[in-house]
Coordinates of C-alpha atoms in Angstrom, one line a residue:
X1 CA 91.0 59.5 5.8
X2 CA 90.2 57.9 9.3
X3 CA 93.8 57.7 10.3
X4 CA 94.5 61.4 9.4
X5 CA 91.3 62.4 11.2
X6 CA 92.4 60.6 14.4
X7 CA 96.0 62.1 14.2
X8 CA 94.4 65.6 13.9
X9 CA 92.0 65.0 16.8
X10 CA 95.0 63.9 18.9
X11 CA 96.9 67.2 18.0
X12 CA 93.9 69.3 18.9
X13 CA 93.5 67.4 22.3
X14 CA 97.2 67.9 23.0
X15 CA 96.8 71.6 22.2
X16 CA 93.8 71.8 24.6
X17 CA 95.9 70.2 27.3
X18 CA 98.8 72.6 26.8
X19 CA 96.6 75.7 26.9
X20 CA 94.8 74.3 30.1
X21 CA 98.1 73.9 31.9
X22 CA 99.2 77.3 30.8
X23 CA 95.9 78.8 32.1
X24 CA 96.4 77.3 35.5
X25 CA 99.8 78.9 35.7
X26 CA 98.7 82.3 34.3
X27 CA 94.9 82.6 34.8
X28 CA 94.9 86.4 33.9
X29 CA 96.2 85.8 30.3
X30 CA 93.2 86.4 28.0
X31 CA 95.0 85.1 25.0
X32 CA 95.2 81.6 26.4
X33 CA 91.4 81.5 26.8
X34 CA 90.9 82.8 23.2
X35 CA 93.3 80.2 21.8
X36 CA 91.7 77.4 23.6
X37 CA 88.3 78.6 22.5
X38 CA 89.5 78.3 18.9
X39 CA 90.7 74.8 19.4
X40 CA 87.4 73.7 21.0
X41 CA 85.6 75.3 18.2
X42 CA 87.7 73.4 15.7
X43 CA 86.8 70.2 17.5
X44 CA 83.2 71.3 17.4
X45 CA 83.0 71.5 21.2
X46 CA 81.0 74.8 21.0
X47 CA 79.8 74.9 24.5
X48 CA 83.4 74.8 25.7
X49 CA 84.4 77.3 23.1
X50 CA 81.7 79.8 24.2
X51 CA 82.8 79.3 27.9
X52 CA 86.4 80.1 27.1
X53 CA 85.4 83.1 24.9
X54 CA 83.3 84.6 27.7
X55 CA 86.2 84.3 30.1
X56 CA 88.5 86.0 27.6
X57 CA 86.0 88.8 27.2
X58 CA 85.7 89.2 31.0
X59 CA 89.5 89.6 31.2
X60 CA 89.9 91.8 28.1
X61 CA 86.5 93.3 26.9
X62 CA 88.2 95.0 23.9
X63 CA 89.6 91.8 22.4
X64 CA 87.4 91.4 19.3
X65 CA 88.6 87.9 18.4
X66 CA 87.0 86.6 21.6
X67 CA 83.7 88.3 20.7
X68 CA 83.7 86.8 17.2
X69 CA 84.4 83.3 18.7
X70 CA 81.6 83.7 21.2
X71 CA 79.1 84.7 18.5
X72 CA 80.3 81.7 16.3
X73 CA 80.0 79.2 19.0
X74 CA 76.5 80.4 20.0
X75 CA 75.4 80.4 16.3
X76 CA 76.6 76.8 15.9
X77 CA 74.6 75.8 19.1
X78 CA 71.5 77.4 17.4
X79 CA 71.2 79.9 20.3
X80 CA 70.4 82.6 17.8
X81 CA 69.1 85.3 20.3
X82 CA 72.3 84.9 22.3
X83 CA 74.5 84.9 19.3
X84 CA 72.8 88.1 18.0
X85 CA 73.3 89.7 21.4
X86 CA 77.0 88.7 21.3
X87 CA 77.3 90.3 17.9
X88 CA 75.6 93.6 19.0
X89 CA 77.8 93.8 22.1
X90 CA 80.9 93.4 20.0
X91 CA 79.7 96.0 17.4
X92 CA 79.3 98.6 20.2
X93 CA 83.1 98.3 20.6
X94 CA 84.0 98.0 16.9
X95 CA 81.3 99.0 14.5
X96 CA 83.5 98.1 11.5
X97 CA 84.0 94.5 12.5
X98 CA 83.3 92.6 9.3
X99 CA 83.2 89.1 11.0
X100 CA 80.4 90.1 13.4
X101 CA 78.4 91.5 10.5
X102 CA 78.8 88.3 8.6
X103 CA 77.6 86.3 11.7
X104 CA 74.4 88.5 11.9
X105 CA 73.7 87.7 8.3
X106 CA 74.2 83.9 9.0
X107 CA 72.0 84.2 12.0
X108 CA 69.2 85.7 9.8
X109 CA 69.8 82.9 7.2
X110 CA 69.5 80.1 10.0
X111 CA 66.3 81.6 11.4
X112 CA 64.8 81.5 7.9
X113 CA 65.7 77.9 7.7
X114 CA 68.3 78.1 4.9
X115 CA 70.7 75.9 6.9
X116 CA 68.2 73.1 6.8
X117 CA 68.2 73.2 3.0
X118 CA 72.1 73.1 3.0
X119 CA 72.0 70.1 5.3
X120 CA 70.0 68.1 2.7
X121 CA 72.9 68.4 0.3
X122 CA 75.4 66.9 2.6
X123 CA 76.9 70.0 4.2
X124 CA 76.2 68.9 7.7
X125 CA 78.8 67.2 9.9
X126 CA 78.1 63.6 10.9
X127 CA 76.5 63.8 14.4
X128 CA 78.4 60.8 15.7
X129 CA 81.8 62.1 14.7
X130 CA 80.8 65.5 16.2
X131 CA 79.8 63.9 19.5
X132 CA 83.1 62.0 19.6
X133 CA 85.1 65.2 18.9
X134 CA 83.3 67.1 21.6
X135 CA 83.9 64.3 24.0
X136 CA 87.6 64.1 23.1
X137 CA 87.9 67.9 23.6
X138 CA 86.2 67.7 27.1
X139 CA 88.3 64.8 28.2
X140 CA 91.6 66.5 27.2
X141 CA 90.7 69.6 29.2
X142 CA 89.5 67.6 32.2
X143 CA 92.7 65.4 32.3
X144 CA 95.0 68.4 32.0
X145 CA 93.1 70.2 34.8
X146 CA 93.3 67.2 37.0
X147 CA 97.1 66.9 36.5
X148 CA 97.5 70.6 37.3
X149 CA 95.3 70.3 40.3
X150 CA 97.4 67.4 41.6
X151 CA 100.6 69.3 41.0
X152 CA 99.4 72.4 42.7
X153 CA 98.2 70.4 45.7
X154 CA 101.7 68.9 46.0
X155 CA 103.3 72.4 46.0
X156 CA 100.9 73.6 48.7
X157 CA 101.7 70.7 50.9
X158 CA 105.4 71.4 50.4
X159 CA 104.9 75.0 51.4
X160 CA 102.9 74.2 54.5
X161 CA 100.0 76.5 53.5
X162 CA 96.4 75.9 54.6
X163 CA 95.1 77.3 51.4
X164 CA 93.2 75.1 49.0
X165 CA 94.1 74.7 45.3
X166 CA 91.2 76.8 44.3
X167 CA 92.1 79.8 46.6
X168 CA 95.9 79.6 45.7
X169 CA 94.9 80.2 42.0
X170 CA 93.5 83.6 43.0
X171 CA 95.8 86.6 42.5
X172 CA 96.3 88.9 45.5
X173 CA 94.2 91.5 43.7
X174 CA 91.5 88.9 43.0
X175 CA 91.4 87.8 46.7
X176 CA 91.0 91.4 47.8
X177 CA 88.4 92.2 45.3
X178 CA 86.4 89.1 46.3
X179 CA 86.6 89.8 49.9
X180 CA 85.6 93.4 49.4
X181 CA 82.5 92.2 47.4
X182 CA 81.7 89.8 50.3
X183 CA 82.0 92.6 52.8
X184 CA 79.7 94.8 50.9
X185 CA 77.2 92.0 50.5
X186 CA 77.2 91.3 54.3
X187 CA 76.9 95.0 55.0
X188 CA 73.9 95.1 52.8
X189 CA 72.4 92.1 54.5
X190 CA 73.0 93.6 58.0
X191 CA 71.5 96.9 57.0
X192 CA 68.4 95.1 55.5
X193 CA 67.7 92.9 58.4
X194 CA 68.2 95.7 60.9
X195 CA 66.2 98.3 59.2
X196 CA 63.5 95.9 58.0
X197 CA 63.2 93.8 61.2
X198 CA 64.5 95.7 64.2
X199 CA 60.9 96.2 65.4
X200 CA 60.6 92.4 65.6
X201 CA 64.1 91.6 66.9
X202 CA 64.3 94.1 69.8
X203 CA 61.4 93.0 71.8
X204 CA 62.7 89.5 71.8
X205 CA 66.3 90.6 72.5
X206 CA 65.2 92.9 75.4
X207 CA 62.9 90.3 77.0
X208 CA 64.7 88.3 79.7
X209 CA 61.9 85.7 79.6
X210 CA 62.2 85.1 75.9
X211 CA 66.0 85.1 75.8
X212 CA 66.0 82.5 78.6
X213 CA 64.0 80.2 76.3
X214 CA 66.2 80.9 73.4
X215 CA 69.5 80.4 75.3
X216 CA 69.1 79.0 78.9
X217 CA 72.8 79.9 79.5
X218 CA 72.0 83.6 78.7
X219 CA 72.4 86.2 76.1
X220 CA 76.2 86.2 76.5
X221 CA 76.5 82.5 75.7
X222 CA 74.2 82.9 72.7
X223 CA 76.1 85.8 71.1
X224 CA 79.6 84.7 72.0
X225 CA 78.8 81.3 70.5
X226 CA 77.9 83.0 67.3
X227 CA 81.1 85.2 67.2
X228 CA 83.3 82.2 68.1
X229 CA 81.9 80.1 65.3
X230 CA 82.7 82.9 62.8
X231 CA 86.3 83.5 64.1
X232 CA 87.1 79.7 64.0
X233 CA 85.5 78.9 60.8
X234 CA 88.0 77.1 58.6
X235 CA 86.4 77.2 55.2
X236 CA 86.4 81.0 54.5
X237 CA 86.6 82.1 50.9
X238 CA 90.0 82.9 49.1
X239 CA 91.9 80.9 51.5
X240 CA 91.2 83.4 54.4
X241 CA 92.3 81.9 57.7
X242 CA 92.6 83.7 61.1
X243 CA 95.0 82.7 63.9
X244 CA 93.3 82.2 67.3
X245 CA 92.1 85.5 68.7
X246 CA 92.9 87.6 65.6
X247 CA 89.2 88.5 65.0
X248 CA 88.8 89.9 68.5
X249 CA 91.9 92.0 68.0
X250 CA 90.6 93.5 64.8
X251 CA 87.1 93.7 66.3
X252 CA 87.4 94.2 70.1
X253 CA 83.6 95.0 70.2
X254 CA 83.1 91.2 69.7
X255 CA 85.6 90.1 72.4
X256 CA 84.6 88.3 75.6
X257 CA 84.5 91.3 77.8
X258 CA 82.7 93.6 75.3
X259 CA 80.2 90.8 74.6
X260 CA 79.5 90.3 78.3
X261 CA 78.9 94.0 78.7
X262 CA 76.6 94.2 75.6
X263 CA 74.5 91.2 76.8
X264 CA 74.2 92.4 80.3
X265 CA 72.8 95.7 79.0
X266 CA 71.1 94.7 75.8
X267 CA 70.6 98.2 74.5
X268 CA 74.4 98.4 74.0
X269 CA 74.2 95.6 71.5
X270 CA 71.4 97.4 69.7
X271 CA 73.4 100.6 69.8
X272 CA 76.5 98.9 68.3
X273 CA 74.4 97.6 65.4
X274 CA 72.9 101.1 64.8
X275 CA 76.4 102.7 64.9
X276 CA 77.8 100.1 62.4
X277 CA 74.8 100.5 60.0
X278 CA 75.0 104.3 60.3
X279 CA 78.7 104.4 59.3
X280 CA 78.1 102.5 56.0
X281 CA 76.9 105.7 54.5
X282 CA 79.6 107.8 56.2
X283 CA 82.8 106.3 55.2
X284 CA 83.0 102.9 56.9
X285 CA 86.3 102.0 55.4
X286 CA 88.0 105.2 56.6
X287 CA 86.4 104.7 60.2
X288 CA 87.8 101.2 60.3
X289 CA 91.2 102.2 59.2
X290 CA 91.4 105.0 61.8
X291 CA 90.3 102.5 64.5
X292 CA 93.1 100.1 63.6
X293 CA 95.7 102.9 63.3
X294 CA 95.0 104.1 66.9
X295 CA 95.6 100.5 68.0
X296 CA 98.5 99.7 65.8
X297 CA 100.9 98.7 68.6
X298 CA 98.4 96.0 69.8
X299 CA 98.1 94.8 66.3
X300 CA 101.8 94.5 65.6
X301 CA 101.8 90.7 65.6
X302 CA 98.5 90.1 63.8
X303 CA 98.5 88.4 60.5
X304 CA 96.0 86.5 58.3
X305 CA 96.4 83.8 55.6
X306 CA 95.0 84.9 52.3
X307 CA 95.4 83.2 48.9
X308 CA 98.0 80.9 50.2
X309 CA 100.2 83.5 51.7
X310 CA 100.7 84.9 55.4
X311 CA 100.0 88.6 55.3
X312 CA 101.1 90.7 58.3
X313 CA 99.3 93.8 59.5
X314 CA 102.5 95.8 59.7
X315 CA 103.5 97.1 56.1
X316 CA 107.2 96.6 56.9
X317 CA 106.9 92.9 57.5
X318 CA 107.1 90.9 54.2
X319 CA 104.4 88.6 52.9
X320 CA 105.6 85.0 53.1
X321 CA 104.2 81.5 52.7
X322 CA 102.7 80.1 55.9
X323 CA 105.7 78.0 56.4
X324 CA 107.8 81.2 56.7
X325 CA 109.4 80.8 53.2
X326 CA 109.7 84.0 51.4
X327 CA 107.7 84.7 48.3
X328 CA 109.9 84.5 45.1
X329 CA 111.3 87.9 44.1
X330 CA 109.0 89.6 41.7
X331 CA 106.1 87.4 42.7
X332 CA 102.6 89.2 42.6
X333 CA 102.2 88.5 46.3
X334 CA 105.2 90.6 47.3
X335 CA 103.2 93.9 46.6
X336 CA 99.9 92.5 45.3
X337 CA 98.0 92.7 48.6
X338 CA 98.3 96.5 48.6
X339 CA 98.0 98.9 51.5
X340 CA 97.9 96.7 54.7
X341 CA 95.9 99.2 56.6
X342 CA 93.2 99.2 53.9
X343 CA 93.1 95.4 53.7
X344 CA 92.8 94.9 57.5
X345 CA 90.3 97.7 57.7
X346 CA 88.1 95.9 55.2
X347 CA 88.5 92.6 57.2
X348 CA 87.5 94.4 60.3
X349 CA 84.2 95.6 58.6
X350 CA 83.7 92.2 57.1
X351 CA 83.8 90.4 60.5
X352 CA 81.7 93.0 62.2
X353 CA 79.0 92.9 59.5
X354 CA 79.0 89.1 59.5
X355 CA 78.9 88.7 63.3
X356 CA 76.1 91.1 63.9
X357 CA 74.0 89.9 61.0
X358 CA 74.4 86.2 62.1
X359 CA 73.7 87.2 65.7
X360 CA 70.4 88.9 64.8
X361 CA 69.4 86.0 62.5
X362 CA 70.3 83.3 65.1
X363 CA 67.9 85.0 67.7
X364 CA 65.2 85.4 65.1
X365 CA 65.5 81.9 63.8
X366 CA 65.4 80.4 67.4
X367 CA 62.5 82.6 68.3
X368 CA 60.5 81.3 65.4
X369 CA 61.4 77.7 66.2
X370 CA 60.2 78.1 69.7
X371 CA 57.0 79.8 68.7
X372 CA 57.9 83.1 70.3
X373 CA 57.6 84.7 66.7
X374 CA 55.2 83.7 63.9
X375 CA 56.1 83.6 60.2
X376 CA 54.2 86.7 59.3
X377 CA 56.2 88.7 61.8
X378 CA 59.4 87.6 60.1
X379 CA 58.4 88.7 56.6
X380 CA 60.2 91.8 55.4
X381 CA 58.7 94.9 56.9
X382 CA 58.0 97.9 54.8
X383 CA 61.0 100.2 54.0
X384 CA 62.1 102.2 56.9
X385 CA 64.2 105.3 56.6
X386 CA 67.3 104.9 58.7
X387 CA 67.4 108.5 59.7
X388 CA 64.0 108.0 61.4
X389 CA 64.9 104.6 63.1
X390 CA 64.7 104.9 66.8
X391 CA 65.4 102.5 69.6
X392 CA 63.7 101.8 72.9
X393 CA 66.2 102.4 75.7
X394 CA 64.7 100.1 78.3
X395 CA 64.4 96.4 78.5
X396 CA 61.1 94.8 77.7
X397 CA 60.5 92.2 80.3

């Protein structure tokens, strides 16, 4: 009895550890998450089972076993509304799935309280044993993850990469998709703050008196400091890291000479923002790629680190580890970063959006801190159509 139960629990814990290590090696394999979900369910670790089932569904929405396991786990957790929703989502894909239909019947039975009657006759699992089983499952997964994290960290140190363990687990496609999402978010934030608050920002920006209070060293020092901080930031997502000066090569509009010109004539800075916001609806990606293509000779030696790899701008140069070691033959990184012009065009837009957004926000935040602006002035303005947005052309002194 008890000895057999302990042996069985050890086998399940070992299975969880094996699946966890396999997931670290091949995180896109939906079957591994499905199988680990099943083991967690067997050990009555239903929260962990539901988490793995959801991950499996994210990777392979049509895999019905994962939808059944998610619904079962939620039912056992007595989260009946969520379980019912999981069943309905699955039945939209396979209306003839018998298991989901049975789970819906069990949900209705539980909501009527039938399960309470069953429990009186000894059909419930001992709460203490269940808690021990859940803890054992969680500890097995946690230990396996820790072992794999340590092993991955050792490999990264050997390869001389600056990537973190977390970023190195991302596939090249995952890194690009994540950065693209970040770029779109930053673009939306820039557009929102510009259209919604330009009428508050511009009087402050054009006023020599106000800007002297905000930055005694001048506008140039203020903006160049923001741009420099972004270019040198060492905790970018997906292991993204830029060598010194790379951001200014991708975005010469942010370089020292351009920044000096924009700040000595503030309307040029406003004009740049208006131009960037305007291109978002007119093919910003294509514009960025055209810009880089016309300057491809100057960008010949540019590279970035991404997902634990060194990715050169030039298509003919191979992707390597930062140490210079070649990626293994057939590795996803060899071709997984796709068209380099598209990748670096997206990075150009990302840094432009982030730099201009942070520049505006830094000025507004400092103006509020110094009492130049009041809180009510910083609240979101009513929506303004971009096509009707006009800028003053003179300084406001």
